[in-house]
Amino acid sequence: MTKVVIDSVRLEDVINTRHTILRAGQPRSSCYYPEDSYKNTIHYAAFIDDVLMGCASVYKESHPDFSLKQSWRLRGMAVHQDLQGQGIGTQLLETCINHAIKNKADVIWCNARDNAVKFYKKSGFKIIGDEFELPNIGPHFLLAKNLGIHIGQTHFLKIAKKLFSKNQTVPVPQSRVKS
Ligand SMILES: CC(C)(COP(=O)(O)OP(=O)(O)OC[C@H]1O[C@@H](n2cnc3c(N)ncnc32)[C@H](O)[C@@H]1OP(=O)(O)O)[C@@H](O)C(=O)NCCC(=O)NCCS
């Protein structure tokens, strides 16, 4: 496969890809997320021959129902259509996970579209809770990966499910708007 280079980029650099892949037909303004302005936010892009072919962003942000300390959130994961399925998404995902680990994350989470759940599960993310619907986008799942070396995977899932189930009856919180 052609050499893929992953690098950190400015927010503006990922907007076109977010728009084409994640928000086609929606206003460009929908591609700017509130978390983009957080202090610890970082955007990564995958380049092939200096052309941006994929992107992902990672934020220091707790999930309201999932209040483990040092939570990081993944958002805006997208690879250009004709290059999907060639490992670029996995390289971006691993870069984001490594960034969170370097910053002492205990957990990394995302709201994943149902069609991308298998992709995240292959990198060790677990489904937490039930499917939920995001307006204009479709069905999603909350997925999380345990990064805390002191929490065993089984114990982590127990904690996560317990925290999450407390709020099962509450409607989708604001923070879960959009993937
Ligand atoms: C989801 C996405 C980012 C994955 O990137 P990618 O470069 O295509 O993924 P990879 O090639 O690294 O795939 C890794 C594994 O996940 C699987 N996978 C990737 N996308 C998948 C999908 N949409 N459905 C099912 N499996 C998928 C691949 O089959 C691969 O498994 P394999 O090694 O057994 O074949 C990319 O397909 C994409 O941009 N999709 C459209 C936008 C989207 O849904 N983004 C996620 C929002 S939550």
XYZ file of N, CA and C and ligand atoms in Angstrom:
585
model
N 0.832 -1.203 0.000
C 0.000 0.000 0.000
C 0.876 1.267 0.000
N 0.356 2.342 -0.572
C 1.063 3.616 -0.603
C 1.351 4.082 0.821
N 2.474 4.800 0.973
C 2.854 5.241 2.319
C 1.874 6.301 2.851
N 1.408 6.042 4.066
C 0.488 6.979 4.714
C 1.269 7.715 5.801
N 1.155 9.044 5.805
C 1.819 9.830 6.851
C 0.737 10.458 7.724
N 0.825 10.228 9.031
C -0.143 10.832 9.958
C 0.529 12.017 10.637
N -0.176 13.149 10.638
C 0.403 14.350 11.251
C -0.693 15.155 11.933
N -0.306 15.965 12.913
C -1.302 16.855 13.520
C -1.488 18.066 12.601
N -2.730 18.549 12.534
C -3.064 19.635 11.609
C -3.953 20.659 12.307
N -4.246 21.757 11.605
C -5.155 22.769 12.158
C -6.595 22.342 11.924
N -7.488 22.882 12.706
C -8.915 22.572 12.551
C -9.380 22.769 11.110
N -9.017 23.906 10.506
C -9.492 24.213 9.145
C -9.127 23.108 8.154
N -8.006 22.430 8.413
C -7.551 21.406 7.471
C -8.481 20.182 7.430
N -9.230 19.942 8.511
C -10.063 18.718 8.543
C -11.520 18.998 8.150
N -11.867 20.268 7.979
C -13.282 20.604 7.766
C -13.826 20.044 6.445
N -13.052 20.134 5.369
C -13.553 19.623 4.088
C -13.842 18.128 4.158
N -12.951 17.389 4.805
C -13.147 15.941 4.901
C -14.327 15.611 5.808
N -14.428 16.314 6.935
C -15.617 16.121 7.796
C -16.885 16.354 6.977
N -16.858 17.429 6.184
C -18.057 17.802 5.435
C -18.404 16.731 4.389
N -17.422 16.319 3.608
C -17.680 15.358 2.530
C -18.102 14.000 3.072
N -17.417 13.536 4.107
C -17.628 12.156 4.553
C -18.676 12.043 5.657
N -18.703 13.020 6.551
C -19.576 12.872 7.729
C -20.834 13.728 7.679
N -20.808 14.818 6.917
C -21.954 15.747 6.934
C -22.383 16.124 5.523
N -22.301 15.183 4.594
C -22.672 15.487 3.204
C -24.097 16.025 3.158
N -24.286 17.119 2.448
C -25.622 17.698 2.302
C -26.033 18.590 3.467
N -25.200 18.644 4.500
C -25.522 19.505 5.645
C -24.658 20.774 5.568
N -25.057 21.805 6.301
C -24.253 23.030 6.218
C -22.826 22.815 6.704
N -21.910 23.547 6.101
C -20.490 23.450 6.498
C -20.327 23.785 7.989
N -21.181 24.651 8.480
C -21.089 25.048 9.896
C -21.296 23.844 10.830
N -21.989 22.793 10.338
C -22.232 21.616 11.180
C -20.942 20.816 11.396
N -19.886 21.165 10.664
C -18.615 20.428 10.779
C -17.694 21.024 11.838
N -18.138 22.094 12.461
C -17.368 22.675 13.577
C -18.023 22.192 14.870
N -17.274 21.485 15.701
C -17.827 20.932 16.936
C -17.439 21.834 18.112
N -18.281 21.882 19.141
C -17.936 22.718 20.303
C -16.579 22.343 20.909
N -16.255 21.053 20.868
C -15.008 20.571 21.489
C -13.766 21.042 20.741
N -13.947 21.506 19.488
C -12.790 21.936 18.704
C -12.016 23.062 19.384
N -12.733 23.800 20.229
C -12.062 24.944 20.865
C -11.459 24.577 22.227
N -11.615 23.345 22.674
C -11.029 22.957 23.970
C -9.504 23.073 23.918
N -8.962 23.376 25.086
C -7.519 23.621 25.184
C -6.672 22.427 24.717
N -7.099 21.212 25.090
C -6.264 20.041 24.812
C -6.607 19.329 23.500
N -7.443 19.948 22.700
C -7.881 19.282 21.458
C -6.748 19.150 20.450
N -6.731 17.992 19.779
C -5.752 17.838 18.693
C -6.438 17.174 17.495
N -6.101 17.644 16.302
C -6.651 17.092 15.069
C -5.517 16.373 14.335
N -5.816 15.177 13.864
C -4.831 14.425 13.087
C -5.351 14.223 11.675
N -4.419 14.181 10.731
C -4.805 13.895 9.348
C -3.883 12.825 8.778
N -4.440 12.047 7.847
C -3.650 11.039 7.132
C -3.373 11.577 5.732
N -2.113 11.605 5.373
C -1.727 12.130 4.056
C -1.158 11.007 3.186
N -1.556 11.035 1.919
C -0.900 10.182 0.919
C -0.384 11.130 -0.155
N 0.910 11.090 -0.409
C 1.532 12.036 -1.364
C 1.126 13.480 -1.064
N 1.146 13.809 0.198
C 0.832 15.183 0.659
C -0.638 15.587 0.498
N -1.498 14.643 0.131
C -2.931 14.966 0.012
C -3.661 14.371 1.214
N -4.498 15.208 1.837
C -5.208 14.766 3.049
C -6.321 13.781 2.678
N -6.250 12.566 3.223
C -7.190 11.506 2.851
C -8.044 11.015 4.015
N -7.765 11.516 5.202
C -8.561 11.085 6.349
C -8.246 11.964 7.540
N -9.148 11.951 8.523
C -8.901 12.786 9.699
C -9.595 12.213 10.934
N -9.159 12.700 12.074
C -9.775 12.331 13.352
C -9.350 13.368 14.376
N -10.215 13.620 15.341
C -9.888 14.587 16.388
C -10.056 13.927 17.742
N -9.260 14.390 18.700
C -9.343 13.803 20.047
C -9.344 14.931 21.078
N -10.216 14.796 22.073
C -10.464 15.858 23.049
C -10.374 15.303 24.461
N -10.012 16.136 25.397
C -10.130 15.738 26.800
C -11.541 16.112 27.226
N -12.370 15.112 27.356
C -13.783 15.367 27.668
C -14.409 14.142 28.326
N -15.073 14.367 29.452
C -15.761 13.250 30.119
C -17.121 13.048 29.482
N -17.562 11.799 29.459
C -18.950 11.529 29.084
C -19.790 11.749 30.337
N -20.940 12.429 30.227
C -21.713 12.747 31.437
C -22.189 11.514 32.205
N -22.391 10.405 31.500
C -22.875 9.193 32.171
C -21.728 8.250 32.514
N -20.525 8.681 32.302
C -19.410 7.745 32.267
C -18.203 8.443 32.861
N -18.376 8.820 34.143
C -17.478 9.815 34.690
C -16.181 9.247 35.280
N -15.543 8.339 34.536
C -14.206 7.913 34.965
C -13.278 9.114 34.761
N -12.306 9.236 35.679
C -11.371 10.367 35.552
C -10.567 10.234 34.261
N -10.001 11.306 33.814
C -9.119 11.287 32.640
C -9.772 10.623 31.434
N -10.952 11.130 31.052
C -11.631 10.605 29.872
C -11.262 11.449 28.655
N -11.007 10.791 27.570
C -10.761 11.475 26.305
C -11.800 11.010 25.305
N -12.149 11.908 24.399
C -13.189 11.606 23.413
C -12.643 11.697 21.992
N -13.088 10.756 21.182
C -12.693 10.720 19.782
C -13.857 11.219 18.947
N -13.567 12.035 17.960
C -14.659 12.562 17.141
C -14.172 12.873 15.724
N -15.100 12.940 14.783
C -14.748 13.359 13.421
C -13.842 12.392 12.689
N -14.046 11.084 12.922
C -13.214 10.070 12.260
C -13.750 9.826 10.847
N -12.923 10.084 9.848
C -13.385 9.943 8.458
C -12.227 9.647 7.515
N -12.498 8.740 6.578
C -11.509 8.418 5.537
C -12.212 8.568 4.193
N -11.544 9.158 3.230
C -12.172 9.376 1.914
C -12.622 8.043 1.314
N -13.787 8.128 0.695
C -14.530 6.936 0.286
C -13.700 5.866 -0.441
N -12.951 6.289 -1.474
C -12.253 5.274 -2.278
C -11.005 4.728 -1.597
N -10.711 5.208 -0.379
C -9.550 4.676 0.347
C -9.956 3.947 1.626
N -11.257 3.829 1.848
C -11.713 3.127 3.061
C -11.360 1.632 2.958
N -11.182 1.025 4.119
C -10.909 -0.419 4.154
C -9.454 -0.763 3.864
N -8.562 0.228 3.905
C -7.137 -0.044 3.613
C -6.241 0.232 4.811
N -6.841 0.365 5.969
C -6.039 0.515 7.186
C -5.757 1.949 7.605
N -6.217 2.936 6.828
C -5.920 4.344 7.163
C -6.652 4.749 8.443
N -7.929 4.349 8.547
C -8.707 4.665 9.747
C -8.046 4.097 10.996
N -7.557 2.875 10.893
C -6.899 2.246 12.051
C -5.651 3.029 12.454
N -4.893 3.505 11.479
C -3.690 4.294 11.817
C -4.067 5.598 12.523
N -5.141 6.235 12.036
C -5.602 7.472 12.693
C -6.090 7.167 14.110
N -6.847 6.077 14.223
C -7.394 5.698 15.529
C -6.265 5.410 16.524
N -5.269 4.654 16.074
C -4.146 4.329 16.976
C -3.378 5.587 17.387
N -3.260 6.529 16.464
C -2.570 7.791 16.794
C -3.340 8.539 17.884
N -4.666 8.571 17.738
C -5.495 9.255 18.756
C -5.407 8.527 20.102
N -5.460 7.215 20.074
C -5.370 6.441 21.318
C -4.017 6.706 21.989
N -2.960 6.691 21.192
C -1.627 6.926 21.757
C -1.503 8.331 22.340
N -2.139 9.289 21.686
C -2.124 10.659 22.212
C -2.802 10.694 23.586
N -3.963 10.010 23.676
C -4.686 9.975 24.959
C -3.840 9.275 26.033
N -3.201 8.172 25.658
C -2.364 7.430 26.628
C -1.224 8.317 27.126
N -0.574 9.017 26.190
C 0.544 9.910 26.574
C 0.073 10.983 27.545
N -1.212 11.334 27.444
C -1.777 12.362 28.329
C -2.491 11.753 29.531
N -2.115 10.504 29.844
C -2.567 9.818 31.054
C -4.060 9.496 31.067
N -4.635 9.216 29.900
C -6.061 8.876 29.844
C -6.336 7.537 30.514
N -7.480 7.447 31.184
C -7.959 6.159 31.692
C -8.906 5.508 30.699
N -9.589 6.367 29.933
C -10.586 5.834 29.007
C -10.653 6.736 27.778
N -10.924 6.120 26.630
C -11.225 6.906 25.425
C -12.570 6.424 24.910
N -13.436 7.373 24.550
C -14.800 6.986 24.153
C -15.225 7.735 22.904
N -16.280 7.228 22.271
C -16.856 7.940 21.118
C -18.301 7.503 20.944
N -19.059 8.346 20.276
C -20.389 7.965 19.822
C -20.223 7.489 18.394
N -20.375 6.184 18.184
C -20.065 5.620 16.864
C -21.326 5.338 16.077
N -21.267 5.682 14.791
C -22.358 5.282 13.902
C -22.419 3.765 13.873
N -23.606 3.211 13.724
C -23.706 1.747 13.818
C -22.848 1.045 12.762
N -22.663 1.698 11.577
C -21.865 1.037 10.522
C -20.371 1.013 10.846
N -19.946 1.823 11.837
C -18.515 1.878 12.158
C -18.171 1.113 13.443
N -19.184 0.487 14.062
C -18.948 -0.181 15.352
C -17.879 -1.273 15.225
N -17.953 -2.050 14.148
C -16.995 -3.148 13.963
C -15.555 -2.595 13.890
N -15.419 -1.465 13.220
C -14.109 -0.819 13.084
C -13.513 -0.499 14.464
N -14.310 0.098 15.345
C -13.809 0.455 16.680
C -13.567 -0.801 17.527
N -14.468 -1.776 17.392
C -14.312 -3.003 18.197
C -13.004 -3.711 17.862
N -12.593 -3.629 16.598
C -11.334 -4.273 16.198
C -10.135 -3.670 16.924
N -10.301 -2.415 17.398
C -9.206 -1.769 18.150
C -9.463 -1.793 19.651
N -10.367 -2.649 20.092
C -10.529 -2.869 21.531
C -11.607 -2.043 22.204
N -12.411 -1.307 21.441
C -13.523 -0.567 22.050
C -14.654 -1.539 22.359
N -15.404 -1.245 23.444
C -16.547 -2.071 23.839
C -17.818 -1.233 23.768
N -18.910 -1.874 23.395
C -20.205 -1.182 23.387
C -20.679 -1.016 24.818
N -21.165 0.193 25.140
C -21.724 0.442 26.467
C -23.148 0.962 26.288
N -24.108 0.236 26.823
C -25.502 0.694 26.738
C -26.163 0.346 25.418
N -27.330 0.936 25.233
C -28.164 0.607 24.082
C -27.936 1.573 22.933
N -28.430 1.150 21.781
C -28.369 2.023 20.602
C -29.184 3.290 20.850
N -28.744 4.420 20.338
C -29.527 5.648 20.418
C -29.448 6.381 19.078
N -30.415 7.245 18.869
C -30.549 7.907 17.575
C -30.056 9.356 17.666
N -29.230 9.785 16.723
C -28.862 11.204 16.664
C -29.564 11.843 15.471
N -30.244 12.954 15.698
C -31.002 13.591 14.629
C -30.118 13.907 13.417
N -30.609 13.673 12.240
C -29.930 13.923 10.954
C -28.748 13.001 10.684
N -28.425 12.117 11.612
C -27.262 11.245 11.371
C -27.656 9.767 11.416
N -28.432 9.365 12.438
C -28.858 7.973 12.489
C -28.456 7.268 13.774
N -28.571 5.918 13.755
C -28.314 5.138 14.966
C -26.844 5.138 15.389
N -26.622 5.245 16.676
C -25.275 5.298 17.247
C -25.171 4.394 18.475
N -23.943 4.074 18.833
C -23.648 3.398 20.103
C -22.545 4.180 20.816
N -22.623 4.194 22.142
C -21.491 4.681 22.922
C -20.476 3.540 23.008
N -19.244 3.835 22.617
C -18.171 2.837 22.694
C -17.045 3.409 23.555
N -16.385 2.546 24.311
C -15.268 3.031 25.122
C -14.175 1.974 25.190
N -12.946 2.470 25.309
C -11.799 1.557 25.455
C -11.078 1.900 26.741
N -10.812 0.873 27.495
C -10.088 1.045 28.755
C -8.602 1.267 28.476
N -8.064 2.382 28.959
C -6.631 2.651 28.781
C -5.902 2.670 30.121
N -6.670 2.576 31.208
C -6.074 2.667 32.542
C -5.441 1.342 32.920
N -4.141 1.350 33.076
C -3.451 0.081 33.307
C -3.865 -0.553 34.642
N -4.412 0.283 35.547
C -4.767 -0.252 36.857
C -6.192 -0.813 36.895
N -6.948 -0.667 35.811
C -8.316 -1.199 35.807
C -8.363 -2.399 34.862
N -8.695 -3.579 35.374
C -8.830 -4.766 34.522
C -10.002 -4.568 33.560
N -9.931 -5.223 32.414
C -10.950 -5.018 31.378
C -12.355 -5.400 31.862
N -12.473 -6.504 32.596
C -13.793 -6.957 33.056
C -14.344 -5.963 34.076
N -13.450 -5.533 34.977
C -13.856 -4.585 36.012
C -14.276 -3.260 35.372
N -13.522 -2.846 34.394
C -13.808 -1.596 33.672
C -15.220 -1.641 33.084
N -15.540 -2.752 32.422
C -16.865 -2.869 31.794
C -17.969 -2.832 32.839
N -17.697 -3.481 33.979
C -18.699 -3.481 35.067
C -18.949 -2.058 35.545
N -17.850 -1.311 35.778
C -17.981 0.081 36.252
C -18.740 0.896 35.206
N -18.323 0.743 33.958
C -18.907 1.549 32.878
C -20.403 1.274 32.754
N -20.764 -0.008 32.776
C -22.176 -0.355 32.600
C -22.998 0.155 33.767
N -22.403 0.068 34.973
C -23.124 0.510 36.171
C -23.359 2.027 36.101
N -22.308 2.755 35.779
C -22.441 4.219 35.685
C -23.470 4.589 34.630
N -23.385 3.894 33.514
C -24.239 4.245 32.396
C -25.694 3.890 32.698
N -25.929 2.728 33.338
C -27.303 2.270 33.553
C -28.065 3.192 34.501
N -27.329 3.929 35.334
C -27.990 4.882 36.240
C -28.829 5.881 35.450
N -28.395 6.167 34.234
C -29.056 7.217 33.451
C -29.833 6.664 32.260
N -30.109 5.374 32.309
C -30.768 4.760 31.158
C -32.092 5.411 30.788
N -32.818 5.930 31.782
C -34.140 6.471 31.493
C -34.095 7.924 31.017
N -32.921 8.522 31.148
C -32.779 9.932 30.763
C -32.669 10.020 29.232
N -33.298 11.002 28.599
C -33.151 11.138 27.149
C -31.701 11.421 26.766
N -31.379 11.261 25.507
C -29.997 11.455 25.040
C -29.459 12.817 25.496
N -28.363 12.839 26.286
C -27.824 14.108 26.763
C -27.264 14.946 25.617
N -27.170 16.224 25.835
C -26.673 17.163 24.824
C -25.300 16.784 24.292
N -24.460 16.309 25.208
C -23.087 16.031 24.793
C -23.029 14.888 23.798
N -24.129 14.116 23.686
C -24.087 13.007 22.748
C -24.629 13.415 21.387
N -24.747 14.698 21.197
C -25.242 15.148 19.907
C -24.104 15.055 18.900
N -24.318 14.302 17.886
C -23.394 14.114 16.752
C -22.145 13.296 17.093
N -21.662 12.603 16.069
C -20.516 11.708 16.268
C -19.229 12.433 15.947
C -15.098 4.144 9.695
C -13.835 4.554 8.939
C -13.225 5.809 9.567
C -12.814 3.414 9.053
O -11.639 3.779 8.348
P -11.006 2.721 7.321
O -9.723 3.263 6.836
O -12.042 2.414 6.298
O -10.807 1.479 8.292
P -9.673 0.347 8.241
O -9.331 0.049 6.828
O -8.568 0.755 9.127
O -10.512 -0.849 8.844
C -10.182 -1.570 9.988
C -11.192 -2.673 10.134
O -12.509 -2.156 10.377
C -13.397 -2.652 9.390
N -14.256 -1.583 8.951
C -13.888 -0.347 8.594
N -14.976 0.367 8.258
C -16.023 -0.452 8.390
C -17.398 -0.309 8.157
N -17.938 0.831 7.721
N -18.203 -1.364 8.396
C -17.665 -2.537 8.822
N -16.368 -2.725 9.044
C -15.558 -1.710 8.830
C -12.539 -3.070 8.221
O -13.195 -4.096 7.511
C -11.281 -3.532 8.868
O -11.408 -4.854 9.288
P -10.544 -5.986 8.520
O -9.106 -5.628 8.816
O -11.007 -7.235 9.165
O -10.912 -5.858 7.086
C -14.100 4.822 7.428
O -14.581 3.635 6.840
C -15.080 5.955 7.173
O -14.677 7.113 7.057
N -16.375 5.640 7.095
C -17.410 6.645 6.821
C -17.544 7.668 7.935
C -17.777 7.030 9.280
O -18.648 6.180 9.446
N -16.976 7.470 10.264
C -17.089 6.992 11.625
C -17.997 7.883 12.391
S -18.293 7.218 14.015
